């Protein structure tokens, strides 16, 4: 028997649940289908279990996409304050951690429970643990078959996310389906991901576990946050952010002394000529890192004995230390995916496919990727909300 709905949503993650709950509260009969045994698995593990559910500084320039303007419409119509209003309606305690990032006081489970309550309140149907066997499109209707159900609807929403963290059930299903409908996919790459080091740079892996305040740069993008050395290379928020902009062959620049004024080293030569490079660095960073950088600069003599030009060179190097990553830790460790279903294929207002009437794509499946810090969930909520207005 085939059950009829107004819309079938593939994927019960952040975007699919939001789209489902808004659409059913607008009176639509909605089915949300997922192959995972429970909905919102990435929400549950997000933000260290506390879910960084939005960011107050949400703006289109905090997103990567082949079309930097694409996200503007959806983000402006469903804002962080709209999501926060729902969180408060459900009496979920929250706090701002840093840089506009909002987290639950308690647990990410509260966010999933809230979305499910809202879906339930609207009379939406959720079907988890259903591997999708077929998606057919004929005579203006989409039919979805799993081993246990068959459903048909005039509208279909692709909300199956991107391939980051496959062991959590993430797949490239959205891309395969979009391609079947003739839509282009921007090459997916792991993003918000640790970078790996080799060759000379690999010596820095000995600092595994050391973190320090930095500015990390990739191309024109720069992020002032902590960087962390790992046994494979580089991580920490500044590096994760920079990784989204990094491409094979590019270098990453790290400013190890973002709070020092230009000329500080020559000034130190005047005020503390007996100081060593290591002792001067130790004031601003962990000792092991100070030792390694001083060794790399090959400066052991007291700064008072060095020419100003040599000190200026050392200062410039410390302000933009170049690393040459040989890769990333891949989709297995990537928090998100850069790339995805091309925005050129979609209406930015409704998320509907231009080529196929009543087919929608939302969330991480689309070529819109946010910075670290709640931006990706805000995109999932906003794009899900935008599609729900139209179905
Ligand atoms: P999402 O991945 O949430 O949902 C897709 C759904 O589709 C899943 O339920 C999946 O099971 C299902 N699916 C996939 N393939 C399928 C198939 N073939 N058939 C049926 N169903 C299928 N973001 C943020 O803003 N703040 C944060 O704190 C974090 N923290 C975080 C931590 C970690 C460890 C990760 C991996 C990611 C984050 N993120 C984040 C990113 C955030 O989780 C992500 O951007 C959103 O979950 C994307 O929402 P979607 O609904 O698009 O995909």
Tab-separated table of C-alpha atoms in Angstrom, residues 124-374:
chain	number	residue	atom	x	y	z
A	124	UNK	CA	4.218	14.937	11.159
A	125	UNK	CA	5.287	11.314	10.651
A	126	UNK	CA	8.856	10.217	11.383
A	127	UNK	CA	10.216	6.937	10.014
A	128	UNK	CA	13.731	6.063	11.253
A	129	UNK	CA	15.705	2.911	10.443
A	130	UNK	CA	14.436	2.909	6.843
A	131	UNK	CA	17.102	2.465	4.166
A	132	UNK	CA	15.827	4.200	1.055
A	133	UNK	CA	15.579	1.620	-1.729
A	134	UNK	CA	14.029	3.733	-4.496
A	135	UNK	CA	13.053	7.293	-5.340
A	136	UNK	CA	10.813	7.565	-8.380
A	137	UNK	CA	9.397	10.619	-10.114
A	138	UNK	CA	6.482	10.333	-12.507
A	139	UNK	CA	3.386	12.376	-13.366
A	140	UNK	CA	4.300	15.137	-10.900
A	141	UNK	CA	4.607	12.762	-7.944
A	142	UNK	CA	7.627	11.507	-6.044
A	143	UNK	CA	7.483	7.973	-4.676
A	144	UNK	CA	9.892	6.749	-2.020
A	145	UNK	CA	10.279	3.062	-1.165
A	146	UNK	CA	12.045	1.450	1.748
A	147	UNK	CA	11.869	-2.222	2.753
A	148	UNK	CA	8.914	-1.465	5.004
A	149	UNK	CA	7.084	1.502	3.470
A	150	UNK	CA	6.057	3.132	0.232
A	151	UNK	CA	5.015	6.769	0.204
A	152	UNK	CA	4.107	9.270	-2.473
A	153	UNK	CA	3.872	13.063	-2.464
A	154	UNK	CA	3.908	15.989	-4.888
A	155	UNK	CA	7.003	17.416	-3.103
A	156	UNK	CA	10.348	15.858	-2.157
A	157	UNK	CA	13.016	17.461	0.034
A	158	UNK	CA	16.624	16.237	-0.027
A	159	UNK	CA	17.974	16.750	3.516
A	160	UNK	CA	20.433	13.883	3.866
A	161	UNK	CA	23.427	16.112	4.654
A	162	UNK	CA	27.019	15.645	3.524
A	163	UNK	CA	29.491	12.749	3.809
A	164	UNK	CA	31.392	14.008	6.888
A	165	UNK	CA	31.688	11.392	9.666
A	166	UNK	CA	30.473	8.327	7.707
A	167	UNK	CA	30.553	6.178	10.834
A	168	UNK	CA	27.555	8.215	12.044
A	169	UNK	CA	25.550	7.268	8.961
A	170	UNK	CA	26.587	10.231	6.794
A	171	UNK	CA	26.522	9.486	3.055
A	172	UNK	CA	26.823	11.151	-0.338
A	173	UNK	CA	23.226	10.077	-1.068
A	174	UNK	CA	22.093	13.695	-1.604
A	175	UNK	CA	24.635	14.187	-4.372
A	176	UNK	CA	23.752	10.921	-6.141
A	177	UNK	CA	20.069	11.779	-6.050
A	178	UNK	CA	20.628	15.363	-7.210
A	179	UNK	CA	22.758	14.120	-10.126
A	180	UNK	CA	20.004	11.685	-11.084
A	181	UNK	CA	17.724	14.692	-11.429
A	182	UNK	CA	20.320	16.379	-13.653
A	183	UNK	CA	21.614	18.786	-10.999
A	184	UNK	CA	25.279	19.767	-10.738
A	185	UNK	CA	27.286	19.080	-7.584
A	186	UNK	CA	30.240	21.247	-6.539
A	187	UNK	CA	33.107	18.893	-5.649
A	188	UNK	CA	32.704	17.994	-1.967
A	189	UNK	CA	35.761	18.413	0.301
A	190	UNK	CA	36.211	17.820	4.032
A	191	UNK	CA	36.013	21.091	6.004
A	192	UNK	CA	36.434	22.137	9.647
A	193	UNK	CA	38.993	19.343	9.679
A	194	UNK	CA	42.492	18.873	11.166
A	195	UNK	CA	45.411	19.233	8.736
A	196	UNK	CA	48.285	16.754	8.438
A	197	UNK	CA	51.969	17.681	8.279
A	198	UNK	CA	54.907	15.933	6.644
A	199	UNK	CA	58.603	16.520	5.910
A	200	UNK	CA	60.250	19.337	7.869
A	201	UNK	CA	56.880	20.456	9.246
A	202	UNK	CA	56.326	16.986	10.715
A	203	UNK	CA	58.886	17.798	13.437
A	204	UNK	CA	56.223	20.042	14.974
A	205	UNK	CA	54.183	16.903	15.683
A	206	UNK	CA	56.501	16.394	18.671
A	207	UNK	CA	54.501	19.235	20.238
A	208	UNK	CA	51.373	17.052	20.206
A	209	UNK	CA	48.902	18.406	22.787
A	210	UNK	CA	50.328	21.954	22.880
A	211	UNK	CA	47.777	24.721	22.174
A	212	UNK	CA	48.397	28.449	21.851
A	213	UNK	CA	46.561	31.652	20.912
A	214	UNK	CA	47.132	32.401	17.221
A	215	UNK	CA	45.860	33.945	14.061
A	216	UNK	CA	45.690	31.230	11.369
A	217	UNK	CA	45.539	32.218	7.710
A	218	UNK	CA	44.508	30.357	4.552
A	219	UNK	CA	44.445	32.535	1.465
A	220	UNK	CA	42.620	35.741	2.395
A	221	UNK	CA	40.765	34.164	5.328
A	222	UNK	CA	42.160	34.583	8.831
A	223	UNK	CA	40.924	33.396	12.209
A	224	UNK	CA	42.052	34.576	15.621
A	225	UNK	CA	41.601	31.570	17.900
A	226	UNK	CA	43.658	28.750	19.395
A	227	UNK	CA	45.769	26.393	17.288
A	228	UNK	CA	46.690	22.939	18.551
A	229	UNK	CA	49.554	20.638	17.553
A	230	UNK	CA	48.488	17.002	17.182
A	231	UNK	CA	50.323	13.742	16.575
A	232	UNK	CA	49.336	14.074	12.907
A	233	UNK	CA	49.650	17.807	12.362
A	234	UNK	CA	47.523	20.843	13.226
A	235	UNK	CA	44.090	21.314	14.742
A	236	UNK	CA	42.259	23.650	17.166
A	237	UNK	CA	39.529	26.150	16.247
A	238	UNK	CA	41.754	28.518	14.234
A	239	UNK	CA	43.087	25.667	12.075
A	240	UNK	CA	39.654	24.033	11.657
A	241	UNK	CA	38.301	27.355	10.418
A	242	UNK	CA	41.253	27.877	8.068
A	243	UNK	CA	40.931	24.285	6.769
A	244	UNK	CA	37.630	25.135	5.057
A	245	UNK	CA	39.522	27.615	2.861
A	246	UNK	CA	42.611	25.415	2.382
A	247	UNK	CA	43.298	23.553	-0.875
A	248	UNK	CA	45.955	20.943	-1.618
A	249	UNK	CA	49.244	22.684	-2.356
A	250	UNK	CA	48.388	25.801	-0.320
A	251	UNK	CA	50.305	26.816	2.771
A	252	UNK	CA	48.793	27.845	6.119
A	253	UNK	CA	50.218	30.866	7.927
A	254	UNK	CA	50.247	31.068	11.712
A	255	UNK	CA	50.887	34.217	13.708
A	256	UNK	CA	52.216	32.870	16.993
A	257	UNK	CA	52.241	36.307	18.633
A	258	UNK	CA	48.994	38.000	17.587
A	259	UNK	CA	49.116	40.417	20.532
A	260	UNK	CA	52.643	41.736	19.953
A	261	UNK	CA	53.088	45.146	18.313
A	262	UNK	CA	55.239	45.423	15.182
A	263	UNK	CA	58.847	46.060	16.215
A	264	UNK	CA	58.525	44.289	19.596
A	265	UNK	CA	61.699	42.257	19.151
A	266	UNK	CA	63.931	45.216	18.336
A	267	UNK	CA	62.355	46.969	21.294
A	268	UNK	CA	63.131	43.958	23.501
A	269	UNK	CA	66.769	44.209	22.361
A	270	UNK	CA	66.866	47.751	23.837
A	271	UNK	CA	64.938	47.036	27.036
A	272	UNK	CA	66.233	43.521	27.833
A	273	UNK	CA	69.433	42.911	25.823
A	274	UNK	CA	70.340	39.851	27.899
A	275	UNK	CA	67.073	38.046	27.114
A	276	UNK	CA	67.093	35.040	24.796
A	277	UNK	CA	64.581	34.357	22.075
A	278	UNK	CA	63.330	31.393	24.067
A	279	UNK	CA	62.754	33.420	27.221
A	280	UNK	CA	60.961	36.175	25.283
A	281	UNK	CA	58.678	33.677	23.562
A	282	UNK	CA	58.001	31.811	26.793
A	283	UNK	CA	56.170	34.894	28.102
A	284	UNK	CA	53.538	34.497	25.376
A	285	UNK	CA	53.196	30.759	24.734
A	286	UNK	CA	53.757	27.299	26.242
A	287	UNK	CA	57.405	26.528	27.000
A	288	UNK	CA	57.710	23.561	24.620
A	289	UNK	CA	56.515	25.667	21.714
A	290	UNK	CA	58.826	28.559	22.688
A	291	UNK	CA	61.790	26.147	22.714
A	292	UNK	CA	60.904	24.628	19.338
A	293	UNK	CA	60.396	28.008	17.645
A	294	UNK	CA	63.643	29.427	19.075
A	295	UNK	CA	65.500	26.318	17.820
A	296	UNK	CA	63.896	26.625	14.393
A	297	UNK	CA	64.932	30.276	14.212
A	298	UNK	CA	68.456	29.141	15.183
A	299	UNK	CA	68.808	32.014	17.621
A	300	UNK	CA	70.496	31.134	20.956
A	301	UNK	CA	72.490	34.288	21.586
A	302	UNK	CA	70.975	37.052	23.768
A	303	UNK	CA	68.965	39.425	21.562
A	304	UNK	CA	71.283	42.311	22.508
A	305	UNK	CA	73.995	40.650	20.401
A	306	UNK	CA	71.896	40.387	17.242
A	307	UNK	CA	71.513	42.841	14.364
A	308	UNK	CA	68.147	44.632	14.114
A	309	UNK	CA	67.642	43.185	10.621
A	310	UNK	CA	67.956	39.626	11.957
A	311	UNK	CA	65.442	40.396	14.689
A	312	UNK	CA	63.013	41.912	12.195
A	313	UNK	CA	63.278	38.767	10.056
A	314	UNK	CA	62.605	36.556	13.086
A	315	UNK	CA	59.640	38.712	14.071
A	316	UNK	CA	58.190	38.497	10.548
A	317	UNK	CA	58.567	34.717	10.564
A	318	UNK	CA	56.874	34.380	13.943
A	319	UNK	CA	54.006	36.550	12.692
A	320	UNK	CA	53.419	34.395	9.613
A	321	UNK	CA	55.005	30.978	10.150
A	322	UNK	CA	54.338	28.947	7.019
A	323	UNK	CA	53.237	25.313	7.249
A	324	UNK	CA	52.690	23.148	4.160
A	325	UNK	CA	50.038	20.558	5.050
A	326	UNK	CA	50.076	17.434	2.877
A	327	UNK	CA	46.366	16.811	3.442
A	328	UNK	CA	43.502	16.746	5.900
A	329	UNK	CA	42.272	14.029	8.234
A	330	UNK	CA	39.472	13.514	5.698
A	331	UNK	CA	35.720	13.025	5.942
A	332	UNK	CA	36.257	10.667	8.890
A	333	UNK	CA	37.198	13.683	11.049
A	334	UNK	CA	35.571	16.587	9.185
A	335	UNK	CA	32.810	18.440	11.019
A	336	UNK	CA	31.245	19.511	7.726
A	337	UNK	CA	31.587	19.325	3.949
A	338	UNK	CA	32.466	22.200	1.660
A	339	UNK	CA	30.731	21.880	-1.727
A	340	UNK	CA	27.583	19.929	-2.470
A	341	UNK	CA	24.476	20.486	-4.595
A	342	UNK	CA	25.210	23.569	-6.683
A	343	UNK	CA	23.380	26.694	-5.578
A	344	UNK	CA	22.991	27.552	-9.269
A	345	UNK	CA	20.451	24.714	-9.412
A	346	UNK	CA	18.258	26.114	-6.613
A	347	UNK	CA	16.070	29.094	-5.830
A	348	UNK	CA	17.683	30.952	-2.929
A	349	UNK	CA	14.227	31.958	-1.701
A	350	UNK	CA	12.528	28.558	-1.639
A	351	UNK	CA	15.401	26.046	-2.076
A	352	UNK	CA	13.383	24.499	-4.915
A	353	UNK	CA	15.283	22.978	-7.841
A	354	UNK	CA	15.121	25.117	-10.961
A	355	UNK	CA	15.021	22.050	-13.224
A	356	UNK	CA	12.529	19.921	-11.274
A	357	UNK	CA	9.346	21.402	-9.884
A	358	UNK	CA	8.649	20.571	-6.219
A	359	UNK	CA	12.088	19.050	-5.608
A	360	UNK	CA	14.007	20.832	-2.815
A	361	UNK	CA	17.485	20.560	-1.272
A	362	UNK	CA	18.386	21.987	2.147
A	363	UNK	CA	21.071	21.923	4.848
A	364	UNK	CA	24.573	20.596	4.432
A	365	UNK	CA	23.651	18.765	1.203
A	366	UNK	CA	23.756	22.176	-0.506
A	367	UNK	CA	26.961	24.035	-1.418
A	368	UNK	CA	26.724	26.363	1.595
A	369	UNK	CA	29.145	25.762	4.473
A	370	UNK	CA	29.380	27.794	7.634
A	371	UNK	CA	32.270	28.687	9.878
A	372	UNK	CA	32.755	26.841	13.129
A	373	UNK	CA	30.524	28.134	15.913
A	374	UNK	CA	26.834	27.389	15.303
